[in-house]
Short mmCIF file of C-alpha atoms in Angstrom, two decimals:
data_model
loop_
_atom_site.label_atom_id
_atom_site.label_comp_id
_atom_site.label_asym_id
_atom_site.label_seq_id
_atom_site.Cartn_x
_atom_site.Cartn_y
_atom_site.Cartn_z
CA MET A 965 -11.31 -39.11 37.95
CA SER A 966 -10.63 -42.00 35.47
CA TYR A 967 -13.86 -40.95 33.76
CA VAL A 968 -12.77 -37.18 33.30
CA ILE A 969 -11.59 -36.09 29.87
CA ALA A 970 -9.92 -32.87 29.61
CA GLY A 971 -9.75 -31.86 26.05
CA PRO A 972 -8.48 -28.48 24.82
CA ALA A 973 -11.57 -27.99 22.53
CA ALA A 974 -14.07 -28.90 25.47
CA ILE A 975 -12.12 -26.60 27.85
CA ALA A 976 -12.18 -23.68 25.42
CA ALA A 977 -16.01 -24.30 24.82
CA ALA A 978 -16.77 -24.28 28.30
CA THR A 979 -14.43 -21.26 29.00
CA THR A 980 -16.70 -19.46 26.29
CA GLU A 981 -20.02 -20.40 28.19
CA LEU A 982 -18.74 -19.48 31.36
CA ALA A 983 -17.75 -16.04 30.22
CA GLY A 984 -21.02 -15.78 28.58
CA ILE A 985 -22.93 -16.47 31.92
CA GLY A 986 -20.95 -13.88 33.61
CA SER A 987 -21.59 -11.32 31.25
CA THR A 988 -25.40 -12.12 31.55
CA ILE A 989 -25.35 -11.92 35.32
CA SER A 990 -23.36 -8.76 35.45
CA GLN A 991 -25.73 -7.08 32.98
CA ALA A 992 -28.97 -8.27 35.26
CA ASN A 993 -27.21 -6.75 38.27
CA VAL A 994 -26.76 -3.38 36.64
CA ASN A 995 -30.50 -3.32 35.62
CA ALA A 996 -31.50 -4.24 39.20
CA ALA A 997 -29.40 -1.65 40.84
CA ALA A 998 -31.51 1.12 39.35
CA VAL A 999 -34.69 -0.10 41.01
CA THR A 1000 -33.50 -1.52 44.26
CA ALA A 1001 -30.66 0.88 45.48
CA GLY A 1002 -33.18 3.84 45.91
CA VAL A 1003 -36.49 2.48 47.26
CA PRO A 1004 -38.94 5.35 48.01
CA ALA A 1005 -40.78 5.27 51.48
CA ALA A 1006 -44.60 4.24 51.23
CA ALA A 1007 -45.45 7.01 53.46
CA ALA A 1008 -44.11 9.89 55.43
CA ASP A 1009 -44.05 8.22 58.74
CA GLN A 1010 -41.05 6.78 60.36
CA VAL A 1011 -42.03 3.06 59.77
CA SER A 1012 -42.04 3.52 55.92
CA ALA A 1013 -38.82 5.40 56.09
CA ALA A 1014 -37.27 2.43 58.19
CA VAL A 1015 -38.48 -0.15 55.71
CA ALA A 1016 -37.38 1.93 52.67
CA ALA A 1017 -33.79 2.25 54.53
CA PHE A 1018 -33.72 -1.41 55.22
CA PHE A 1019 -34.31 -2.43 51.61
CA GLY A 1020 -31.95 0.08 50.13
CA ALA A 1021 -29.02 -1.15 52.52
CA GLN A 1022 -29.96 -4.86 51.50
CA ALA A 1023 -29.63 -3.66 47.76
CA GLN A 1024 -26.39 -2.05 48.42
CA GLY A 1025 -25.10 -5.08 50.10
CA TYR A 1026 -26.29 -7.17 47.31
CA GLN A 1027 -24.38 -5.03 44.82
CA GLY A 1028 -21.29 -5.07 46.76
CA ILE A 1029 -21.40 -9.03 47.05
CA SER A 1030 -22.06 -9.19 43.10
CA THR A 1031 -19.11 -7.13 42.52
CA GLN A 1032 -16.87 -9.49 44.33
CA MET A 1033 -18.77 -12.42 42.78
CA ALA A 1034 -17.98 -10.82 39.30
CA ALA A 1035 -14.29 -10.50 40.30
CA PHE A 1036 -14.32 -14.04 41.32
CA HIS A 1037 -15.90 -15.16 38.11
CA ASP A 1038 -13.42 -13.33 36.17
CA GLN A 1039 -10.59 -15.09 38.00
CA LEU A 1040 -12.26 -18.55 37.28
CA VAL A 1041 -12.55 -17.94 33.67
CA GLN A 1042 -9.00 -16.71 33.34
CA ALA A 1043 -7.93 -19.80 35.27
CA LEU A 1044 -9.94 -22.07 33.07
CA SER A 1045 -8.54 -20.49 29.79
CA ALA A 1046 -4.94 -20.91 31.09
CA GLY A 1047 -5.56 -24.45 32.08
CA GLY A 1048 -7.04 -25.06 28.54
CA ALA A 1049 -3.97 -23.49 26.82
CA ALA A 1050 -1.75 -25.64 28.79
CA TYR A 1051 -3.50 -28.62 27.84
CA ALA A 1052 -3.29 -27.55 24.30
CA ASP A 1053 0.48 -26.99 24.56
CA ALA A 1054 0.84 -30.38 26.08
CA GLU A 1055 -1.17 -32.11 23.61
CA ALA A 1056 0.62 -30.35 20.68
CA ALA A 1057 4.03 -31.27 22.18
CA SER A 1058 3.02 -34.80 22.59
CA ALA A 1059 1.55 -34.95 18.99
CA GLN A 1060 4.60 -33.28 17.53
CA ASN A 1061 6.85 -35.88 19.25
CA LEU A 1062 4.39 -38.82 17.91
CA LEU A 1063 4.47 -37.09 14.42
CA ASP A 1064 8.36 -36.75 14.48
CA LEU A 1065 8.52 -40.51 15.10
CA ILE A 1066 6.01 -41.06 12.26
CA ASN A 1067 7.87 -39.06 9.88
CA ALA A 1068 11.22 -40.06 10.51
CA PRO A 1069 11.21 -43.09 8.06
CA ALA A 1070 9.67 -41.11 5.26
CA LEU A 1071 12.17 -38.20 5.82
CA ALA A 1072 15.21 -40.84 5.62
CA LEU A 1073 13.71 -42.55 2.42
CA PHE A 1074 12.21 -39.83 0.48
CA GLY A 1075 13.37 -36.70 2.11
CA ARG A 1076 9.73 -35.75 2.65
CA PRO A 1077 7.47 -36.37 5.76
CA TRP A 1078 4.31 -38.16 5.84
CA ILE A 1079 2.28 -35.36 7.38
CA GLY A 1080 3.23 -31.47 7.53
CA ASN A 1081 3.50 -28.42 5.58
CA GLY A 1082 6.57 -27.52 3.20
CA ALA A 1083 9.01 -24.85 4.60
CA ASP A 1084 8.64 -21.49 2.98
CA GLY A 1085 11.58 -20.48 0.58
CA GLY A 1086 13.92 -17.89 1.77
CA THR A 1087 16.06 -15.51 -0.04
CA VAL A 1088 19.73 -16.53 -0.48
CA GLY A 1089 21.99 -14.06 -2.10
CA GLY A 1090 19.30 -12.16 -3.56
CA ILE A 1091 17.75 -15.40 -5.13
CA GLY A 1092 14.38 -16.77 -3.89
CA GLN A 1093 14.51 -20.16 -2.98
CA PRO A 1094 11.65 -22.70 -3.86
CA GLY A 1095 9.03 -23.63 -1.40
CA GLY A 1096 9.36 -27.08 0.33
CA PRO A 1097 6.87 -29.84 -0.59
CA GLY A 1098 4.29 -30.73 1.63
CA GLY A 1099 3.89 -34.03 3.17
CA LEU A 1100 3.17 -37.22 1.21
CA LEU A 1101 0.05 -37.81 2.85
CA TYR A 1102 -1.25 -34.45 3.88
CA GLY A 1103 0.39 -31.01 3.62
CA ASN A 1104 0.39 -27.78 1.82
CA GLY A 1105 3.38 -26.63 -0.16
CA GLY A 1106 5.45 -24.01 1.01
CA ARG A 1107 5.57 -20.48 -0.57
CA GLY A 1108 8.40 -19.61 -3.05
CA GLY A 1109 11.04 -17.02 -1.66
CA ASP A 1110 11.12 -13.44 -3.15
CA SER A 1111 14.13 -12.38 -5.20
CA THR A 1112 15.64 -8.95 -4.82
CA LEU A 1113 18.19 -9.14 -7.66
CA ALA A 1114 17.19 -7.50 -10.76
CA GLY A 1115 16.15 -10.03 -13.53
CA VAL A 1116 15.79 -12.85 -11.29
CA ALA A 1117 12.45 -14.91 -11.03
CA GLY A 1118 10.97 -15.68 -7.82
CA GLY A 1119 11.08 -19.04 -6.28
CA ASN A 1120 8.52 -21.57 -7.25
CA GLY A 1121 5.94 -22.79 -4.71
CA GLY A 1122 6.08 -26.21 -3.31
CA ALA A 1123 4.21 -28.99 -4.41
CA ALA A 1124 1.39 -30.29 -2.13
CA GLY A 1125 0.98 -33.82 -0.90
CA LEU A 1126 -1.82 -36.32 -1.48
CA ILE A 1127 -4.11 -33.86 0.17
CA GLY A 1128 -3.41 -30.18 0.48
CA ASN A 1129 -2.72 -27.01 -1.52
CA GLY A 1130 0.20 -26.06 -3.68
CA GLY A 1131 2.35 -23.07 -2.56
CA THR A 1132 2.30 -19.74 -3.94
CA GLY A 1133 5.04 -18.43 -6.16
CA GLY A 1134 7.40 -15.93 -4.80
CA THR A 1135 7.74 -12.48 -6.25
CA GLY A 1136 10.69 -11.73 -8.80
CA GLY A 1137 13.20 -9.20 -8.65
CA THR A 1138 12.87 -6.05 -10.80
CA GLY A 1139 12.20 -6.91 -14.22
CA GLY A 1140 12.15 -10.79 -13.21
CA SER A 1141 9.24 -13.20 -13.47
CA GLY A 1142 7.22 -14.33 -10.51
CA GLY A 1143 7.49 -18.04 -9.39
CA LEU A 1144 5.38 -20.77 -10.56
CA GLY A 1145 2.54 -21.92 -8.28
CA GLY A 1146 2.67 -25.45 -6.77
CA ASN A 1147 0.80 -28.38 -7.99
CA ALA A 1148 -1.58 -30.26 -5.96
CA PHE A 1149 -1.88 -33.88 -6.29
CA LEU A 1150 -5.25 -35.73 -5.30
CA ILE A 1151 -7.32 -33.32 -3.18
CA GLY A 1152 -6.47 -29.61 -3.13
CA GLY A 1153 -5.95 -26.52 -5.09
CA GLY A 1154 -2.91 -25.33 -7.19
CA GLY A 1155 -0.98 -22.53 -5.83
CA ALA A 1156 -1.28 -19.14 -7.62
CA GLY A 1157 1.64 -17.98 -9.78
CA ALA A 1158 3.27 -14.82 -8.37
CA PRO A 1159 3.02 -11.39 -10.13
CA ALA A 1160 6.25 -10.41 -12.19
CA ALA A 1161 7.99 -7.28 -10.55
CA ARG A 1162 7.49 -4.28 -12.27
CA PRO A 1163 10.89 -2.64 -13.49
CA SER A 1164 11.81 0.66 -11.70
CA ALA A 1165 13.17 3.56 -13.96
CA PRO A 1166 16.57 3.32 -12.84
CA GLY A 1167 17.09 -0.35 -13.12
CA SER A 1168 15.06 -0.81 -16.35
CA ARG A 1169 16.83 -1.60 -19.60
CA ALA A 1170 15.14 1.13 -21.16
CA ALA A 1171 16.34 3.64 -18.75
CA ALA A 1172 19.91 2.54 -19.10
CA ALA A 1173 19.79 2.73 -22.88
CA THR A 1174 18.24 6.12 -22.46
CA ALA A 1175 21.22 7.24 -19.92
CA VAL A 1176 23.71 5.95 -22.43
CA TRP A 1177 22.00 7.95 -25.39
CA ALA A 1178 21.68 11.05 -23.20
CA ALA A 1179 25.43 10.84 -22.21
CA CYS A 1180 26.40 10.74 -26.06
CA SER A 1181 23.98 13.40 -27.24
CA THR A 1182 24.51 16.13 -24.47
CA ALA A 1183 28.34 16.32 -25.13
CA THR A 1184 30.13 17.39 -28.16
CA VAL A 1185 31.35 13.87 -29.07
CA VAL A 1186 34.47 13.84 -31.16
CA ARG A 1187 37.00 11.16 -32.48
CA ALA A 1188 40.15 10.59 -30.33
CA GLU A 1189 42.87 10.31 -32.91
CA PRO A 1190 46.24 12.19 -33.67
CA ALA A 1191 45.99 15.20 -35.95
CA ALA A 1192 45.92 14.19 -39.61
CA PRO A 1193 45.55 16.19 -42.87
CA GLY A 1194 43.13 13.97 -44.34
CA TRP A 1195 39.64 12.57 -43.27
CA LEU A 1196 40.78 8.77 -43.03
CA ARG A 1197 42.02 7.65 -39.96
CA PRO A 1198 45.60 6.60 -40.16
CA PRO A 1199 46.07 2.72 -39.65
CA SER A 1200 48.14 3.32 -36.56
CA ALA A 1201 45.90 5.56 -34.77
CA ALA A 1202 44.30 4.57 -31.38
CA TRP A 1203 40.83 5.23 -30.73
CA ALA A 1204 39.81 6.32 -27.23
CA GLY A 1205 36.45 5.71 -25.65
CA SER A 1206 34.19 7.02 -22.76
CA ALA A 1207 32.20 5.31 -20.29
CA ALA A 1208 29.13 5.93 -22.05
CA MET A 1209 29.82 4.73 -25.47
CA PRO A 1210 33.12 3.01 -26.03
CA GLY A 1211 34.95 4.03 -29.01
CA TYR A 1212 34.21 7.65 -28.99
CA SER A 1213 35.57 10.53 -26.77
CA ALA A 1214 34.37 13.96 -25.87
CA ALA A 1215 37.46 15.23 -24.62
CA ALA A 1216 40.00 14.84 -27.46
CA GLY A 1217 39.99 16.57 -30.85
CA ARG A 1218 41.31 15.54 -34.21
CA GLY A 1219 43.88 18.60 -34.22
CA PRO A 1220 44.61 21.61 -32.35
CA GLY A 1221 41.62 23.78 -31.64
CA ARG A 1222 39.19 21.51 -33.91
CA ARG A 1223 36.08 20.01 -32.70
CA GLN A 1224 34.10 17.66 -34.93
CA HIS A 1225 30.68 16.44 -34.80
CA PHE A 1226 29.73 12.77 -34.04
CA GLN A 1227 31.50 10.58 -36.49
CA PRO A 1228 31.31 6.83 -37.07
CA GLN A 1229 34.16 4.54 -37.38
CA TRP A 1230 33.79 4.14 -41.20
CA PRO A 1231 34.50 6.94 -43.89
CA ARG A 1232 31.57 8.57 -45.74
CA ARG A 1233 33.14 7.39 -49.14
CA ALA A 1234 33.22 3.81 -48.10
CA GLY A 1235 29.23 3.35 -49.14
CA ARG A 1236 29.46 -0.41 -49.42
CA ARG A 1237 30.73 -0.80 -45.82
CA ARG A 1238 28.19 1.62 -44.64
CA ARG A 1239 25.29 -0.33 -46.19
CA GLN A 1240 26.76 -3.51 -44.72
CA TRP A 1241 26.56 -1.85 -41.35
CA ARG A 1242 23.25 -0.72 -41.77
CA SER A 1243 22.14 -4.24 -42.78
CA ALA A 1244 23.80 -5.71 -39.98
CA PHE A 1245 22.32 -3.32 -37.66
CA ARG A 1246 18.91 -3.89 -38.64
CA GLN A 1247 19.36 -7.73 -38.06
CA ARG A 1248 20.78 -7.08 -34.46
CA ARG A 1249 17.75 -4.72 -34.10
CA HIS A 1250 15.72 -7.62 -35.22
CA ARG A 1251 17.22 -10.22 -33.08
CA ARG A 1252 17.06 -8.21 -30.12
CA TRP A 1253 13.23 -7.52 -30.49
CA ARG A 1254 12.84 -11.27 -30.89
CA ARG A 1255 14.82 -11.89 -27.78
CA GLN A 1256 12.50 -9.44 -25.88
CA ARG A 1257 9.31 -11.04 -27.22
CA ARG A 1258 10.72 -14.47 -25.83
CA ARG A 1259 11.71 -13.13 -22.66
CA HIS A 1260 8.23 -11.67 -22.08
CA ARG A 1261 6.63 -14.90 -23.00
CA ARG A 1262 8.89 -16.65 -20.63
CA SER A 1263 8.08 -14.21 -17.99
CA ARG A 1264 4.50 -15.42 -17.53
CA ARG A 1265 3.83 -17.60 -14.55
CA ASN A 1266 1.24 -20.12 -14.57
CA GLY A 1267 -0.83 -21.16 -11.74
CA GLY A 1268 -0.44 -24.68 -10.27
CA SER A 1269 -2.64 -27.41 -11.34
CA ALA A 1270 -5.33 -29.05 -8.91
CA GLY A 1271 -5.31 -32.53 -7.82
CA TYR A 1272 -6.81 -35.66 -9.50
CA ALA A 1273 -9.77 -35.84 -7.39
CA ILE A 1274 -11.21 -32.54 -5.98
CA GLY A 1275 -9.82 -28.97 -6.13
CA SER A 1276 -9.56 -25.79 -8.28
CA GLY A 1277 -6.46 -24.39 -10.25
CA GLY A 1278 -4.41 -21.63 -9.15
CA ALA A 1279 -4.83 -18.45 -10.85
CA GLY A 1280 -2.12 -17.19 -13.34
CA GLY A 1281 0.35 -14.52 -12.40
CA VAL A 1282 0.11 -11.06 -13.73
CA GLY A 1283 2.65 -10.05 -16.36
CA GLY A 1284 5.03 -7.53 -15.81
CA ASP A 1285 4.97 -4.07 -17.23
CA GLY A 1286 7.31 -3.65 -20.14
CA GLY A 1287 8.47 -0.03 -19.89
CA THR A 1288 9.10 1.30 -23.18
CA VAL A 1289 8.72 -2.12 -25.01
CA PHE A 1290 6.24 -5.04 -24.71
CA GLY A 1291 4.05 -5.93 -21.51
CA GLY A 1292 4.60 -9.46 -20.12
CA GLN A 1293 1.87 -11.87 -20.83
CA GLY A 1294 -0.27 -13.18 -18.12
CA GLY A 1295 0.19 -16.66 -16.75
CA ASP A 1296 -2.32 -19.47 -17.62
CA GLY A 1297 -4.71 -20.37 -14.93
CA GLY A 1298 -4.21 -23.95 -13.62
CA ARG A 1299 -6.10 -26.87 -14.61
CA ALA A 1300 -9.01 -28.20 -12.36
CA ALA A 1301 -9.01 -31.47 -10.43
CA THR A 1302 -9.90 -34.40 -12.62
CA ILE A 1303 -13.22 -35.27 -10.80
CA PHE A 1304 -14.52 -32.01 -9.71
CA GLY A 1305 -13.14 -28.46 -9.61
CA PHE A 1306 -12.87 -25.12 -11.21
CA GLY A 1307 -10.24 -23.97 -13.67
CA GLY A 1308 -8.02 -20.94 -12.61
CA ALA A 1309 -8.69 -17.65 -13.91
CA GLY A 1310 -5.74 -16.42 -16.33
CA GLY A 1311 -3.48 -13.60 -15.33
CA ASN A 1312 -3.91 -10.02 -16.83
CA GLY A 1313 -1.21 -8.88 -19.14
CA GLY A 1314 1.42 -6.21 -18.39
CA THR A 1315 1.32 -2.45 -19.86
CA GLY A 1316 3.44 -2.18 -22.98
CA ASN A 1317 4.60 1.10 -24.50
CA TYR A 1318 5.88 0.30 -27.82
CA ALA A 1319 4.83 2.90 -30.57
CA LEU A 1320 4.71 1.10 -33.83
CA PHE A 1321 2.24 -1.54 -32.98
CA PRO A 1322 0.05 -3.02 -29.79
CA SER A 1323 2.59 -4.14 -27.43
CA GLY A 1324 0.35 -4.70 -24.23
CA GLY A 1325 0.78 -8.29 -22.60
CA ALA A 1326 -1.73 -10.88 -23.45
CA GLY A 1327 -4.11 -12.14 -20.85
CA GLY A 1328 -3.54 -15.69 -19.78
CA THR A 1329 -5.68 -18.62 -20.83
CA GLY A 1330 -8.27 -19.78 -18.32
CA GLY A 1331 -7.66 -23.20 -16.62
CA ALA A 1332 -9.93 -26.05 -18.17
CA ALA A 1333 -12.09 -28.21 -16.19
CA VAL A 1334 -11.89 -31.96 -16.71
CA LEU A 1335 -15.04 -34.08 -15.61
CA PHE A 1336 -17.32 -31.95 -13.51
CA GLY A 1337 -16.70 -28.15 -13.09
CA LEU A 1338 -16.48 -24.93 -14.80
CA GLY A 1339 -13.48 -23.58 -16.99
CA GLY A 1340 -11.71 -20.34 -15.65
CA VAL A 1341 -12.07 -17.01 -17.27
CA GLY A 1342 -9.17 -15.66 -19.40
CA GLY A 1343 -7.09 -12.69 -18.21
CA HIS A 1344 -7.48 -9.15 -19.43
CA GLY A 1345 -5.16 -7.81 -21.89
CA GLY A 1346 -2.74 -5.12 -20.54
CA SER A 1347 -2.72 -1.44 -21.37
CA GLY A 1348 -1.25 -0.82 -24.99
CA GLY A 1349 -3.74 -3.16 -26.99
CA GLY A 1350 -2.93 -6.38 -25.33
CA TYR A 1351 -5.26 -9.23 -26.44
CA GLY A 1352 -7.67 -10.86 -24.03
CA GLY A 1353 -7.01 -14.47 -22.81
CA GLN A 1354 -9.29 -17.28 -23.93
CA GLY A 1355 -11.65 -18.73 -21.51
CA GLY A 1356 -10.97 -22.16 -20.24
CA ALA A 1357 -12.58 -25.14 -21.56
CA GLY A 1358 -15.82 -26.64 -19.93
CA ALA A 1359 -15.95 -30.14 -18.24
CA TRP A 1360 -16.14 -33.11 -20.36
CA LEU A 1361 -19.41 -34.39 -18.63
CA ILE A 1362 -21.06 -31.45 -16.84
CA GLY A 1363 -19.84 -27.82 -16.62
CA SER A 1364 -19.81 -24.53 -18.64
CA ALA A 1365 -16.67 -22.99 -20.21
CA GLY A 1366 -15.10 -19.63 -19.10
CA ASP A 1367 -15.54 -16.27 -20.49
CA GLY A 1368 -12.78 -14.57 -22.51
CA GLY A 1369 -10.82 -11.80 -21.08
CA ALA A 1370 -11.28 -8.09 -22.21
CA GLY A 1371 -8.88 -6.49 -24.70
CA GLY A 1372 -6.39 -3.94 -22.99
CA ALA A 1373 -7.16 -0.37 -23.90
CA GLY A 1374 -4.83 1.88 -25.96
CA ASN A 1375 -2.57 4.13 -24.05
CA ILE A 1376 -0.67 7.21 -25.23
CA ASN A 1377 2.18 5.20 -27.05
CA SER A 1378 0.18 2.04 -28.36
CA VAL A 1379 -3.14 3.80 -29.24
CA ALA A 1380 -4.94 0.78 -30.79
CA GLY A 1381 -7.40 -1.30 -28.40
CA GLY A 1382 -6.78 -5.07 -28.16
CA GLN A 1383 -9.15 -7.82 -29.28
CA GLY A 1384 -11.01 -9.53 -26.68
CA GLY A 1385 -10.40 -13.16 -25.84
CA ASN A 1386 -12.55 -15.89 -27.18
CA GLY A 1387 -14.92 -17.89 -24.91
CA GLY A 1388 -14.03 -21.43 -24.06
CA ASP A 1389 -15.81 -24.25 -25.62
CA ALA A 1390 -18.17 -26.73 -23.76
CA PHE A 1391 -18.39 -30.44 -24.39
CA PHE A 1392 -21.32 -32.34 -23.36
CA ILE A 1393 -23.79 -30.57 -20.98
CA GLY A 1394 -22.69 -26.83 -20.57
CA ASN A 1395 -22.55 -23.56 -22.01
CA GLY A 1396 -20.11 -21.88 -24.09
CA GLY A 1397 -18.19 -18.95 -22.71
CA ASN A 1398 -18.90 -15.52 -23.55
CA GLY A 1399 -16.45 -13.51 -25.61
CA GLY A 1400 -14.56 -10.61 -24.11
CA ALA A 1401 -15.04 -7.08 -24.86
CA GLY A 1402 -12.51 -5.28 -27.18
CA GLY A 1403 -10.20 -2.56 -25.73
CA HIS A 1404 -11.01 1.05 -26.38
CA GLY A 1405 -8.67 2.94 -28.47
CA PHE A 1406 -6.68 5.91 -27.36
CA GLY A 1407 -7.93 9.09 -29.20
CA ALA A 1408 -7.93 8.23 -32.81
CA GLY A 1409 -6.62 4.63 -32.15
CA THR A 1410 -8.44 1.79 -33.53
CA PRO A 1411 -10.79 -0.05 -31.06
CA GLY A 1412 -10.24 -3.86 -30.68
CA LYS A 1413 -13.01 -6.39 -31.70
CA GLY A 1414 -14.83 -8.19 -29.37
CA GLY A 1415 -13.90 -11.84 -28.66
CA GLY A 1416 -16.01 -14.80 -30.24
CA GLY A 1417 -18.34 -16.86 -28.26
CA GLY A 1418 -17.55 -20.38 -27.26
CA THR A 1419 -19.44 -23.22 -28.75
CA ALA A 1420 -22.12 -25.00 -26.77
CA GLY A 1421 -21.90 -28.66 -25.65
CA VAL A 1422 -24.41 -31.22 -26.70
CA ILE A 1423 -26.78 -29.86 -24.40
CA GLY A 1424 -26.41 -26.27 -23.61
CA TRP A 1425 -26.24 -22.65 -25.22
CA ALA A 1426 -23.36 -21.01 -27.27
CA GLY A 1427 -21.62 -17.96 -25.67
CA ASN A 1428 -22.41 -14.54 -26.88
CA PRO A 1429 -19.76 -12.64 -28.96
CA GLY A 1430 -17.99 -9.61 -26.94
CA PRO A 1431 -18.78 -6.22 -27.71
CA ASP A 1432 -16.21 -4.17 -29.68
CA GLY A 1433 -14.19 -1.56 -27.91
#
């Protein structure tokens, strides 16, 4: 018995082979039963009938024994499979105990094990937690937790160890961005960035503003102040407010039996004050527009970068839909590994519905290759005229660049089509990426132009420009 080795993999392979042998024998018995169970007599005499009956009885006896042997064979296969599972459990327990012993010093010093996958991030108080990092030597990063609170970003994916893949970013709450994909270190791919959550109608900022405006426009809104003979409000008069719009009231009038239309807080004769208010309103509106643009630019979540040796970059996350404003920009694809790998694809832009100019989110830029490999393709622009993302650059030595993403088509609000992304440029040996196609205009909207082709390397062909929408 000292020469017997009971490995879980060997037992599993033997179980599979034994089950296959049993299936073959059972099929052969079924085929033989049809020709042996009912042997016809050679002639009409008694001897021939006795011989036929003898062989028929033998065939029936064989079929009975075969049925018992098949049942015994199934029991043997089940016992062998259970034994293999027991061996596997015992080996896993022993390996885990040994792994805990090995990882204990690293956990005490660095807070990370030598070998093992990072824990997935949970959701605490509606906020997605980041995924745990993988082991220092080997292990994948944990997935980021999903956020449930509106406007909160998802948890970032955990970083991988020396060998392993980065974790995927978690999904953000309503209107929030997705988490960043985790990075790999030496050998492995970067994690993908999570898509941004689509804002629902009741929870979006645009819907809230619409609700406030509806509350102010459906009722007969009047100023709440004591009755006064003149138009100007007395200095001591108090201003009541409603829940929808502070400073105005639909319940009180300026005098008994009088109802007035919507009136601002300044008198009409104070023209200079009115002009100052208009100027300040325009400035606030412009600042609010700039904040929205910055928020949507930040909402993109890039894919994680690959390791330093071999691996591909993670794909960028998809930009969130902008409701009545701008769509979120797609995340950039992660960089490929230093020696060999492919750049991650850029994420697609989100849908925009701003009426004055194209508002679809731009596609993310494809990840670049480094020494050997291909650049990632650019993401497609979002509906509403979003620009296509640029293709990733080709490798420095051998590798072609990525193609540009297609421009987003126009929609009923943003009718113009988006411009296609430019193809990436190659360096030494490789072809330039093709330009992305321009987006189609909606109705009479202007179609987008195709993106330009990328430049060729020292050896290679330049990319073709993309067609217009």
